[in-house]
CSV table of N, CA, C and O in Angstrom, one decimal:
chain,number,residue,atom,x,y,z
A,1,UNK,N,3.5,6.5,9.1
A,1,UNK,CA,4.0,6.3,7.7
A,1,UNK,C,4.2,4.8,7.4
A,1,UNK,O,4.4,4.0,8.3
A,2,UNK,N,4.2,4.5,6.1
A,2,UNK,CA,4.3,3.1,5.8
A,2,UNK,C,5.2,2.8,4.6
A,2,UNK,O,4.8,2.2,3.6
A,3,UNK,N,6.4,3.4,4.6
A,3,UNK,CA,7.3,3.1,3.5
A,3,UNK,C,7.9,1.7,3.7
A,3,UNK,O,8.1,1.3,4.9
A,4,UNK,N,8.2,1.1,2.6
A,4,UNK,CA,8.7,-0.3,2.7
A,4,UNK,C,10.1,-0.3,2.1
A,4,UNK,O,10.5,0.6,1.3
A,5,UNK,N,10.9,-1.3,2.5
A,5,UNK,CA,12.2,-1.5,1.9
A,5,UNK,C,12.0,-2.8,1.0
A,5,UNK,O,11.4,-3.7,1.4
A,6,UNK,N,12.5,-2.6,-0.2
A,6,UNK,CA,12.3,-3.7,-1.2
A,6,UNK,C,13.6,-4.5,-1.4
A,6,UNK,O,14.6,-3.9,-1.6
A,7,UNK,N,13.5,-5.8,-1.3
A,7,UNK,CA,14.6,-6.7,-1.4
A,7,UNK,C,14.4,-7.6,-2.6
A,7,UNK,O,13.3,-8.1,-2.8
A,8,UNK,N,15.4,-7.9,-3.3
A,8,UNK,CA,15.4,-9.0,-4.3
A,8,UNK,C,16.1,-10.2,-3.8
A,8,UNK,O,17.2,-10.2,-3.3
A,9,UNK,N,15.3,-11.3,-3.8
A,9,UNK,CA,15.9,-12.6,-3.4
A,9,UNK,C,16.4,-13.3,-4.6
A,9,UNK,O,15.7,-13.6,-5.5
A,10,UNK,N,17.7,-13.6,-4.6
A,10,UNK,CA,18.3,-14.3,-5.7
A,10,UNK,C,19.5,-15.1,-5.3
A,10,UNK,O,20.3,-14.6,-4.5
A,11,UNK,N,19.5,-16.4,-5.7
A,11,UNK,CA,20.6,-17.3,-5.3
A,11,UNK,C,20.8,-17.3,-3.8
A,11,UNK,O,21.9,-17.2,-3.3
A,12,UNK,N,19.7,-17.4,-3.0
A,12,UNK,CA,19.8,-17.4,-1.5
A,12,UNK,C,20.4,-16.1,-1.0
A,12,UNK,O,20.8,-16.1,0.2
A,13,UNK,N,20.5,-15.1,-1.8
A,13,UNK,CA,21.0,-13.8,-1.3
A,13,UNK,C,19.9,-12.8,-1.3
A,13,UNK,O,18.9,-12.9,-2.1
A,14,UNK,N,20.0,-11.8,-0.4
A,14,UNK,CA,18.9,-10.8,-0.3
A,14,UNK,C,19.6,-9.5,-0.6
A,14,UNK,O,20.5,-9.0,0.1
A,15,UNK,N,19.2,-8.9,-1.7
A,15,UNK,CA,19.8,-7.7,-2.2
A,15,UNK,C,18.8,-6.5,-2.0
A,15,UNK,O,17.7,-6.6,-2.5
A,16,UNK,N,19.3,-5.5,-1.3
A,16,UNK,CA,18.4,-4.4,-1.0
A,16,UNK,C,18.3,-3.5,-2.3
A,16,UNK,O,19.3,-3.1,-2.8
A,17,UNK,N,17.1,-3.3,-2.8
A,17,UNK,CA,16.9,-2.6,-4.1
A,17,UNK,C,16.6,-1.1,-3.8
A,17,UNK,O,17.1,-0.2,-4.5
A,18,UNK,N,15.7,-0.9,-2.9
A,18,UNK,CA,15.2,0.5,-2.7
A,18,UNK,C,14.6,0.6,-1.3
A,18,UNK,O,13.9,-0.3,-0.8
A,19,UNK,N,14.9,1.8,-0.7
A,19,UNK,CA,14.3,2.1,0.6
A,19,UNK,C,13.1,3.1,0.4
A,19,UNK,O,13.1,3.8,-0.7
A,20,UNK,N,12.3,3.3,1.4
A,20,UNK,CA,11.3,4.3,1.4
A,20,UNK,C,10.4,4.2,0.2
A,20,UNK,O,10.0,5.3,-0.4
A,21,UNK,N,10.0,3.0,-0.2
A,21,UNK,CA,9.2,2.8,-1.3
A,21,UNK,C,7.7,3.2,-1.0
A,21,UNK,O,7.2,2.8,0.0
A,22,UNK,N,7.2,4.0,-1.8
A,22,UNK,CA,5.8,4.5,-1.6
A,22,UNK,C,4.8,3.8,-2.4
A,22,UNK,O,3.6,3.7,-2.0
A,23,UNK,N,5.1,3.5,-3.7
A,23,UNK,CA,4.2,2.7,-4.5
A,23,UNK,C,4.9,1.6,-5.3
A,23,UNK,O,6.1,1.7,-5.6
A,24,UNK,N,4.2,0.5,-5.5
A,24,UNK,CA,4.7,-0.6,-6.3
A,24,UNK,C,3.6,-0.9,-7.3
A,24,UNK,O,2.4,-1.2,-6.9
A,25,UNK,N,3.9,-0.9,-8.6
A,25,UNK,CA,2.9,-1.1,-9.6
A,25,UNK,C,3.4,-2.1,-10.6
A,25,UNK,O,4.4,-1.9,-11.3
A,26,UNK,N,2.8,-3.3,-10.6
A,26,UNK,CA,3.2,-4.3,-11.6
A,26,UNK,C,2.8,-3.8,-13.0
A,26,UNK,O,1.7,-3.3,-13.2
A,27,UNK,N,3.7,-4.0,-14.0
A,27,UNK,CA,3.4,-3.6,-15.4
A,27,UNK,C,4.0,-4.8,-16.2
A,27,UNK,O,5.2,-4.8,-16.5
A,28,UNK,N,3.1,-5.7,-16.6
A,28,UNK,CA,3.6,-6.9,-17.3
A,28,UNK,C,4.5,-7.7,-16.4
A,28,UNK,O,4.2,-8.0,-15.3
A,29,UNK,N,5.7,-7.9,-16.9
A,29,UNK,CA,6.7,-8.8,-16.2
A,29,UNK,C,7.5,-7.9,-15.2
A,29,UNK,O,8.4,-8.4,-14.6
A,30,UNK,N,7.2,-6.6,-15.2
A,30,UNK,CA,8.1,-5.7,-14.4
A,30,UNK,C,7.3,-5.1,-13.3
A,30,UNK,O,6.1,-5.1,-13.2
A,31,UNK,N,8.1,-4.6,-12.3
A,31,UNK,CA,7.5,-3.8,-11.2
A,31,UNK,C,8.1,-2.4,-11.3
A,31,UNK,O,9.3,-2.3,-11.4
A,32,UNK,N,7.2,-1.5,-11.1
A,32,UNK,CA,7.7,-0.1,-11.1
A,32,UNK,C,7.7,0.3,-9.6
A,32,UNK,O,6.6,0.3,-8.9
A,33,UNK,N,8.8,0.6,-9.0
A,33,UNK,CA,8.9,1.0,-7.7
A,33,UNK,C,9.2,2.6,-7.6
A,33,UNK,O,10.0,3.1,-8.4
A,34,UNK,N,8.4,3.2,-6.8
A,34,UNK,CA,8.6,4.7,-6.6
A,34,UNK,C,8.8,5.0,-5.2
A,34,UNK,O,8.1,4.5,-4.3
A,35,UNK,N,9.9,5.8,-4.9
A,35,UNK,CA,10.1,6.1,-3.5
A,35,UNK,C,9.5,7.4,-3.1
A,35,UNK,O,8.8,8.1,-3.9
A,36,UNK,N,9.7,7.8,-1.9
A,36,UNK,CA,9.0,9.0,-1.4
A,36,UNK,C,9.4,10.3,-2.1
A,36,UNK,O,8.7,11.2,-2.2
A,37,UNK,N,10.6,10.3,-2.7
A,37,UNK,CA,11.1,11.4,-3.5
A,37,UNK,C,10.6,11.4,-4.9
A,37,UNK,O,11.0,12.3,-5.7
A,38,UNK,N,9.9,10.3,-5.3
A,38,UNK,CA,9.4,10.2,-6.7
A,38,UNK,C,10.4,9.6,-7.6
A,38,UNK,O,10.2,9.4,-8.8
A,39,UNK,N,11.5,9.1,-7.0
A,39,UNK,CA,12.5,8.4,-7.9
A,39,UNK,C,11.9,7.0,-8.2
A,39,UNK,O,11.3,6.4,-7.4
A,40,UNK,N,12.2,6.6,-9.5
A,40,UNK,CA,11.6,5.3,-9.9
A,40,UNK,C,12.7,4.3,-10.2
A,40,UNK,O,13.8,4.7,-10.7
A,41,UNK,N,12.3,3.1,-10.0
A,41,UNK,CA,13.2,2.0,-10.4
A,41,UNK,C,12.3,0.9,-11.0
A,41,UNK,O,11.3,0.6,-10.4
A,42,UNK,N,12.7,0.4,-12.2
A,42,UNK,CA,11.9,-0.6,-12.8
A,42,UNK,C,12.7,-1.9,-12.7
A,42,UNK,O,13.9,-2.0,-13.1
A,43,UNK,N,12.1,-3.0,-12.2
A,43,UNK,CA,12.7,-4.2,-12.0
A,43,UNK,C,12.0,-5.3,-12.7
A,43,UNK,O,10.8,-5.4,-12.6
A,44,UNK,N,12.8,-6.2,-13.3
A,44,UNK,CA,12.1,-7.4,-13.9
A,44,UNK,C,12.1,-8.5,-12.8
A,44,UNK,O,13.0,-9.2,-12.5
A,45,UNK,N,11.0,-8.5,-12.1
A,45,UNK,CA,10.8,-9.4,-10.9
A,45,UNK,C,9.3,-9.4,-10.6
A,45,UNK,O,8.5,-8.7,-11.2
A,46,UNK,N,9.0,-10.3,-9.7
A,46,UNK,CA,7.6,-10.3,-9.2
A,46,UNK,C,7.6,-10.4,-7.7
A,46,UNK,O,8.7,-10.7,-7.1
A,47,UNK,N,6.5,-10.1,-7.1
A,47,UNK,CA,6.4,-10.0,-5.7
A,47,UNK,C,6.4,-11.4,-5.1
A,47,UNK,O,5.5,-12.2,-5.5
A,48,UNK,N,7.3,-11.7,-4.2
A,48,UNK,CA,7.2,-13.0,-3.5
A,48,UNK,C,6.5,-12.9,-2.2
A,48,UNK,O,5.7,-13.8,-1.9
A,49,UNK,N,6.7,-11.9,-1.5
A,49,UNK,CA,5.9,-11.7,-0.2
A,49,UNK,C,6.0,-10.3,0.2
A,49,UNK,O,7.1,-9.6,0.1
A,50,UNK,N,4.9,-9.8,0.8
A,50,UNK,CA,4.9,-8.5,1.5
A,50,UNK,C,4.8,-8.8,3.0
A,50,UNK,O,3.9,-9.5,3.4
A,51,UNK,N,5.8,-8.4,3.7
A,51,UNK,CA,5.7,-8.5,5.2
A,51,UNK,C,5.6,-7.1,5.8
A,51,UNK,O,6.6,-6.4,6.0
A,52,UNK,N,4.4,-6.7,6.0
A,52,UNK,CA,4.2,-5.3,6.3
A,52,UNK,C,4.6,-4.9,7.7
A,52,UNK,O,5.0,-3.8,7.9
A,53,UNK,N,4.5,-5.9,8.6
A,53,UNK,CA,4.9,-5.6,10.0
A,53,UNK,C,6.4,-5.3,10.0
A,53,UNK,O,6.9,-4.6,10.9
A,54,UNK,N,7.1,-5.9,9.1
A,54,UNK,CA,8.6,-5.7,9.1
A,54,UNK,C,9.0,-4.7,8.1
A,54,UNK,O,10.2,-4.4,7.9
A,55,UNK,N,8.0,-4.1,7.4
A,55,UNK,CA,8.2,-3.1,6.4
A,55,UNK,C,9.1,-3.6,5.3
A,55,UNK,O,9.9,-2.9,4.8
A,56,UNK,N,8.9,-4.8,4.9
A,56,UNK,CA,9.7,-5.4,3.9
A,56,UNK,C,8.9,-6.0,2.7
A,56,UNK,O,7.8,-6.6,3.0
A,57,UNK,N,9.4,-5.9,1.5
A,57,UNK,CA,8.8,-6.6,0.4
A,57,UNK,C,9.9,-7.4,-0.2
A,57,UNK,O,11.0,-6.9,-0.5
A,58,UNK,N,9.6,-8.7,-0.5
A,58,UNK,CA,10.6,-9.5,-1.1
A,58,UNK,C,10.2,-9.8,-2.5
A,58,UNK,O,9.0,-10.2,-2.8
A,59,UNK,N,11.1,-9.6,-3.5
A,59,UNK,CA,10.9,-9.9,-4.9
A,59,UNK,C,11.7,-11.1,-5.3
A,59,UNK,O,12.7,-11.4,-4.6
A,60,UNK,N,11.2,-11.7,-6.4
A,60,UNK,CA,12.0,-12.8,-6.9
A,60,UNK,C,11.9,-12.8,-8.4
A,60,UNK,O,11.1,-12.1,-9.0
A,61,UNK,N,12.8,-13.5,-9.1
A,61,UNK,CA,12.8,-13.5,-10.6
A,61,UNK,C,12.2,-14.8,-11.1
A,61,UNK,O,12.1,-15.8,-10.4
B,1,UNK,N,3.3,1.4,12.7
B,1,UNK,CA,2.7,0.2,12.1
B,1,UNK,C,2.4,0.4,10.6
B,1,UNK,O,2.3,1.5,10.2
B,2,UNK,N,2.2,-0.7,9.9
B,2,UNK,CA,2.1,-0.6,8.5
B,2,UNK,C,1.0,-1.5,8.0
B,2,UNK,O,1.3,-2.3,7.0
B,3,UNK,N,-0.1,-1.6,8.6
B,3,UNK,CA,-1.1,-2.5,8.0
B,3,UNK,C,-1.8,-1.8,6.9
B,3,UNK,O,-2.0,-0.6,6.9
B,4,UNK,N,-2.3,-2.6,5.9
B,4,UNK,CA,-2.9,-2.1,4.8
B,4,UNK,C,-4.3,-2.5,4.7
B,4,UNK,O,-4.7,-3.6,5.2
B,5,UNK,N,-5.1,-1.8,4.0
B,5,UNK,CA,-6.5,-2.2,3.6
B,5,UNK,C,-6.5,-2.7,2.2
B,5,UNK,O,-5.9,-2.0,1.3
B,6,UNK,N,-7.0,-3.8,1.9
B,6,UNK,CA,-7.0,-4.4,0.6
B,6,UNK,C,-8.3,-4.3,-0.1
B,6,UNK,O,-9.4,-4.6,0.5
B,7,UNK,N,-8.3,-3.7,-1.3
B,7,UNK,CA,-9.5,-3.5,-2.1
B,7,UNK,C,-9.4,-4.3,-3.4
B,7,UNK,O,-8.4,-4.4,-4.0
B,8,UNK,N,-10.6,-4.8,-3.8
B,8,UNK,CA,-10.7,-5.4,-5.1
B,8,UNK,C,-11.4,-4.4,-6.1
B,8,UNK,O,-12.5,-4.0,-5.8
B,9,UNK,N,-10.7,-4.1,-7.2
B,9,UNK,CA,-11.3,-3.3,-8.2
B,9,UNK,C,-12.0,-4.2,-9.2
B,9,UNK,O,-11.3,-5.0,-9.9
B,10,UNK,N,-13.3,-4.0,-9.4
B,10,UNK,CA,-14.0,-4.8,-10.4
B,10,UNK,C,-15.2,-4.0,-10.9
B,10,UNK,O,-15.9,-3.4,-10.1
B,11,UNK,N,-15.3,-4.0,-12.2
B,11,UNK,CA,-16.4,-3.2,-12.8
B,11,UNK,C,-16.5,-1.8,-12.3
B,11,UNK,O,-17.6,-1.3,-11.9
B,12,UNK,N,-15.4,-1.1,-12.2
B,12,UNK,CA,-15.3,0.2,-11.8
B,12,UNK,C,-15.8,0.4,-10.3
B,12,UNK,O,-16.1,1.5,-9.9
B,13,UNK,N,-15.9,-0.7,-9.6
B,13,UNK,CA,-16.3,-0.6,-8.2
B,13,UNK,C,-15.1,-1.0,-7.4
B,13,UNK,O,-14.2,-1.8,-7.8
B,14,UNK,N,-15.1,-0.5,-6.2
B,14,UNK,CA,-14.0,-0.8,-5.3
B,14,UNK,C,-14.6,-1.5,-4.0
B,14,UNK,O,-15.4,-0.9,-3.3
B,15,UNK,N,-14.2,-2.7,-3.9
B,15,UNK,CA,-14.8,-3.5,-2.8
B,15,UNK,C,-13.7,-3.8,-1.7
B,15,UNK,O,-12.7,-4.3,-2.1
B,16,UNK,N,-14.0,-3.4,-0.5
B,16,UNK,CA,-13.1,-3.6,0.5
B,16,UNK,C,-13.1,-5.1,0.9
B,16,UNK,O,-14.1,-5.7,1.3
B,17,UNK,N,-11.9,-5.8,0.8
B,17,UNK,CA,-11.8,-7.2,1.1
B,17,UNK,C,-11.3,-7.5,2.5
B,17,UNK,O,-11.8,-8.4,3.2
B,18,UNK,N,-10.4,-6.7,3.0
B,18,UNK,CA,-9.8,-7.0,4.3
B,18,UNK,C,-9.0,-5.8,4.8
B,18,UNK,O,-8.4,-5.1,4.1
B,19,UNK,N,-9.1,-5.6,6.1
B,19,UNK,CA,-8.4,-4.5,6.8
B,19,UNK,C,-7.3,-5.1,7.6
B,19,UNK,O,-7.2,-6.3,7.9
B,20,UNK,N,-6.4,-4.3,8.0
B,20,UNK,CA,-5.3,-4.7,8.9
B,20,UNK,C,-4.5,-5.8,8.3
B,20,UNK,O,-4.1,-6.8,9.0
B,21,UNK,N,-4.2,-5.8,7.0
B,21,UNK,CA,-3.5,-6.9,6.4
B,21,UNK,C,-2.0,-6.8,6.7
B,21,UNK,O,-1.4,-5.7,6.6
B,22,UNK,N,-1.5,-7.9,7.2
B,22,UNK,CA,-0.1,-7.9,7.6
B,22,UNK,C,0.8,-8.5,6.6
B,22,UNK,O,2.0,-8.1,6.5
B,23,UNK,N,0.3,-9.6,5.9
B,23,UNK,CA,1.2,-10.2,4.8
B,23,UNK,C,0.3,-10.4,3.6
B,23,UNK,O,-0.9,-10.7,3.7
B,24,UNK,N,1.0,-10.3,2.5
B,24,UNK,CA,0.3,-10.7,1.2
B,24,UNK,C,1.3,-11.6,0.5
B,24,UNK,O,2.5,-11.2,0.2
B,25,UNK,N,0.9,-12.8,0.1
B,25,UNK,CA,1.8,-13.8,-0.5
B,25,UNK,C,1.1,-14.3,-1.8
B,25,UNK,O,0.1,-15.0,-1.7
B,26,UNK,N,1.7,-14.0,-2.9
B,26,UNK,CA,1.1,-14.6,-4.2
B,26,UNK,C,1.4,-16.1,-4.2
B,26,UNK,O,2.5,-16.5,-3.8
B,27,UNK,N,0.4,-16.9,-4.6
B,27,UNK,CA,0.6,-18.3,-4.8
B,27,UNK,C,-0.1,-18.7,-6.1
B,27,UNK,O,-1.3,-18.9,-6.1
B,28,UNK,N,0.7,-18.8,-7.1
B,28,UNK,CA,0.1,-19.1,-8.4
B,28,UNK,C,-0.8,-17.9,-8.8
B,28,UNK,O,-0.4,-16.8,-8.8
B,29,UNK,N,-2.1,-18.2,-9.1
B,29,UNK,CA,-3.0,-17.2,-9.5
B,29,UNK,C,-3.7,-16.5,-8.4
B,29,UNK,O,-4.6,-15.7,-8.6
B,30,UNK,N,-3.4,-17.0,-7.2
B,30,UNK,CA,-4.1,-16.5,-6.0
B,30,UNK,C,-3.2,-15.6,-5.1
B,30,UNK,O,-2.0,-15.7,-5.2
B,31,UNK,N,-3.8,-14.9,-4.3
B,31,UNK,CA,-3.1,-14.1,-3.2
B,31,UNK,C,-3.6,-14.6,-1.9
B,31,UNK,O,-4.8,-14.7,-1.7
B,32,UNK,N,-2.7,-14.8,-1.0
B,32,UNK,CA,-3.0,-15.2,0.4
B,32,UNK,C,-2.9,-13.9,1.2
B,32,UNK,O,-1.8,-13.4,1.3
B,33,UNK,N,-4.0,-13.5,1.8
B,33,UNK,CA,-3.9,-12.3,2.6
B,33,UNK,C,-4.1,-12.7,4.1
B,33,UNK,O,-4.9,-13.6,4.4
B,34,UNK,N,-3.2,-12.2,4.9
B,34,UNK,CA,-3.3,-12.5,6.4
B,34,UNK,C,-3.4,-11.2,7.2
B,34,UNK,O,-2.6,-10.3,6.9
B,35,UNK,N,-4.3,-11.2,8.1
B,35,UNK,CA,-4.4,-10.0,8.9
B,35,UNK,C,-3.7,-10.1,10.2
B,35,UNK,O,-3.0,-11.1,10.5
B,36,UNK,N,-3.7,-9.0,11.0
B,36,UNK,CA,-3.0,-9.0,12.2
B,36,UNK,C,-3.3,-10.1,13.2
B,36,UNK,O,-2.5,-10.5,14.0
B,37,UNK,N,-4.6,-10.6,13.1
B,37,UNK,CA,-5.0,-11.6,14.0
B,37,UNK,C,-4.7,-13.0,13.4
B,37,UNK,O,-5.1,-14.0,14.0
B,38,UNK,N,-4.1,-13.1,12.3
B,38,UNK,CA,-3.8,-14.3,11.7
B,38,UNK,C,-4.9,-14.9,10.8
B,38,UNK,O,-4.7,-16.0,10.3
B,39,UNK,N,-5.9,-14.2,10.7
B,39,UNK,CA,-7.0,-14.7,9.8
B,39,UNK,C,-6.6,-14.6,8.4
B,39,UNK,O,-6.0,-13.6,8.0
B,40,UNK,N,-6.9,-15.6,7.6
B,40,UNK,CA,-6.5,-15.6,6.2
B,40,UNK,C,-7.7,-15.5,5.2
B,40,UNK,O,-8.8,-16.0,5.5
B,41,UNK,N,-7.4,-14.9,4.1
B,41,UNK,CA,-8.4,-14.9,3.0
B,41,UNK,C,-7.6,-15.2,1.7
B,41,UNK,O,-6.5,-14.6,1.5
B,42,UNK,N,-8.1,-16.1,0.9
B,42,UNK,CA,-7.4,-16.4,-0.3
B,42,UNK,C,-8.3,-15.8,-1.5
B,42,UNK,O,-9.5,-16.1,-1.5
B,43,UNK,N,-7.7,-15.1,-2.3
B,43,UNK,CA,-8.4,-14.4,-3.4
B,43,UNK,C,-7.8,-14.7,-4.7
B,43,UNK,O,-6.6,-14.7,-4.9
B,44,UNK,N,-8.7,-15.0,-5.7
B,44,UNK,CA,-8.2,-15.1,-7.1
B,44,UNK,C,-8.1,-13.7,-7.7
B,44,UNK,O,-9.0,-13.2,-8.2
B,45,UNK,N,-6.9,-13.2,-7.6
B,45,UNK,CA,-6.7,-11.8,-8.1
B,45,UNK,C,-5.2,-11.6,-8.1
B,45,UNK,O,-4.4,-12.4,-7.7
B,46,UNK,N,-4.9,-10.4,-8.7
B,46,UNK,CA,-3.4,-10.0,-8.7
B,46,UNK,C,-3.3,-8.6,-8.2
B,46,UNK,O,-4.3,-7.9,-8.2
B,47,UNK,N,-2.1,-8.2,-7.8
B,47,UNK,CA,-1.9,-6.9,-7.3
B,47,UNK,C,-1.9,-5.9,-8.5
B,47,UNK,O,-1.2,-6.1,-9.4
B,48,UNK,N,-2.7,-4.9,-8.4
B,48,UNK,CA,-2.7,-3.8,-9.4
B,48,UNK,C,-1.8,-2.7,-9.0
B,48,UNK,O,-1.1,-2.2,-9.7
B,49,UNK,N,-1.9,-2.3,-7.7
B,49,UNK,CA,-1.1,-1.2,-7.2
B,49,UNK,C,-1.0,-1.3,-5.7
B,49,UNK,O,-2.0,-1.5,-5.0
B,50,UNK,N,0.1,-1.0,-5.2
B,50,UNK,CA,0.3,-0.7,-3.7
B,50,UNK,C,0.5,0.8,-3.5
B,50,UNK,O,1.4,1.4,-4.1
B,51,UNK,N,-0.4,1.4,-2.8
B,51,UNK,CA,-0.2,2.8,-2.4
B,51,UNK,C,0.0,2.9,-0.9
B,51,UNK,O,-0.9,3.0,-0.1
B,52,UNK,N,1.3,2.9,-0.6
B,52,UNK,CA,1.7,2.7,0.8
B,52,UNK,C,1.4,3.9,1.6
B,52,UNK,O,1.0,3.8,2.8
B,53,UNK,N,1.5,5.1,1.0
B,53,UNK,CA,1.2,6.3,1.8
B,53,UNK,C,-0.2,6.4,2.2
B,53,UNK,O,-0.6,6.9,3.2
B,54,UNK,N,-1.1,5.8,1.4
B,54,UNK,CA,-2.5,5.7,1.7
B,54,UNK,C,-2.9,4.5,2.4
B,54,UNK,O,-4.1,4.2,2.7
B,55,UNK,N,-2.0,3.6,2.6
B,55,UNK,CA,-2.2,2.3,3.3
B,55,UNK,C,-3.2,1.5,2.5
B,55,UNK,O,-4.1,0.8,3.1
B,56,UNK,N,-3.1,1.5,1.2
B,56,UNK,CA,-4.1,0.8,0.4
B,56,UNK,C,-3.4,-0.1,-0.6
B,56,UNK,O,-2.3,0.2,-1.2
B,57,UNK,N,-4.0,-1.3,-0.8
B,57,UNK,CA,-3.6,-2.2,-1.9
B,57,UNK,C,-4.8,-2.4,-2.8
B,57,UNK,O,-5.9,-2.7,-2.3
B,58,UNK,N,-4.6,-2.2,-4.1
B,58,UNK,CA,-5.6,-2.5,-5.0
B,58,UNK,C,-5.4,-3.8,-5.8
B,58,UNK,O,-4.3,-4.0,-6.3
B,59,UNK,N,-6.3,-4.7,-5.8
B,59,UNK,CA,-6.3,-5.9,-6.5
B,59,UNK,C,-7.2,-5.8,-7.7
B,59,UNK,O,-8.1,-5.0,-7.8
B,60,UNK,N,-6.9,-6.7,-8.7
B,60,UNK,CA,-7.7,-6.8,-9.9
B,60,UNK,C,-7.8,-8.2,-10.3
B,60,UNK,O,-6.9,-9.0,-9.9
B,61,UNK,N,-8.8,-8.6,-11.2
B,61,UNK,CA,-8.9,-10.0,-11.6
B,61,UNK,C,-8.4,-10.1,-13.1
B,61,UNK,O,-8.3,-9.0,-13.8
């Protein structure tokens, strides 16, 4: 399996936004995150880096 | 493990760009893809969708 944990980097802080993320879809200035259970979270942010070996996605504003 | 295969969607075609991708880093209008061996590919494209359960990333121009 390949779920990722999504973090928002802001003011040198790393905030965990969502675990078990199954899809990430950019829509304009936003990202739609969907987890394994189908729960969605919409964030005004962009992808800063995907570190797949660590199962982490870093977002930034 | 969580390596992804990166595809470019263009003209209704799906072109495989890179396998075993370990990191994806947006840099301006480009994406820097790095695979497990450290090989890099720089693409002028943006992320259209990450489908992690399928281990696929779709890019578009």
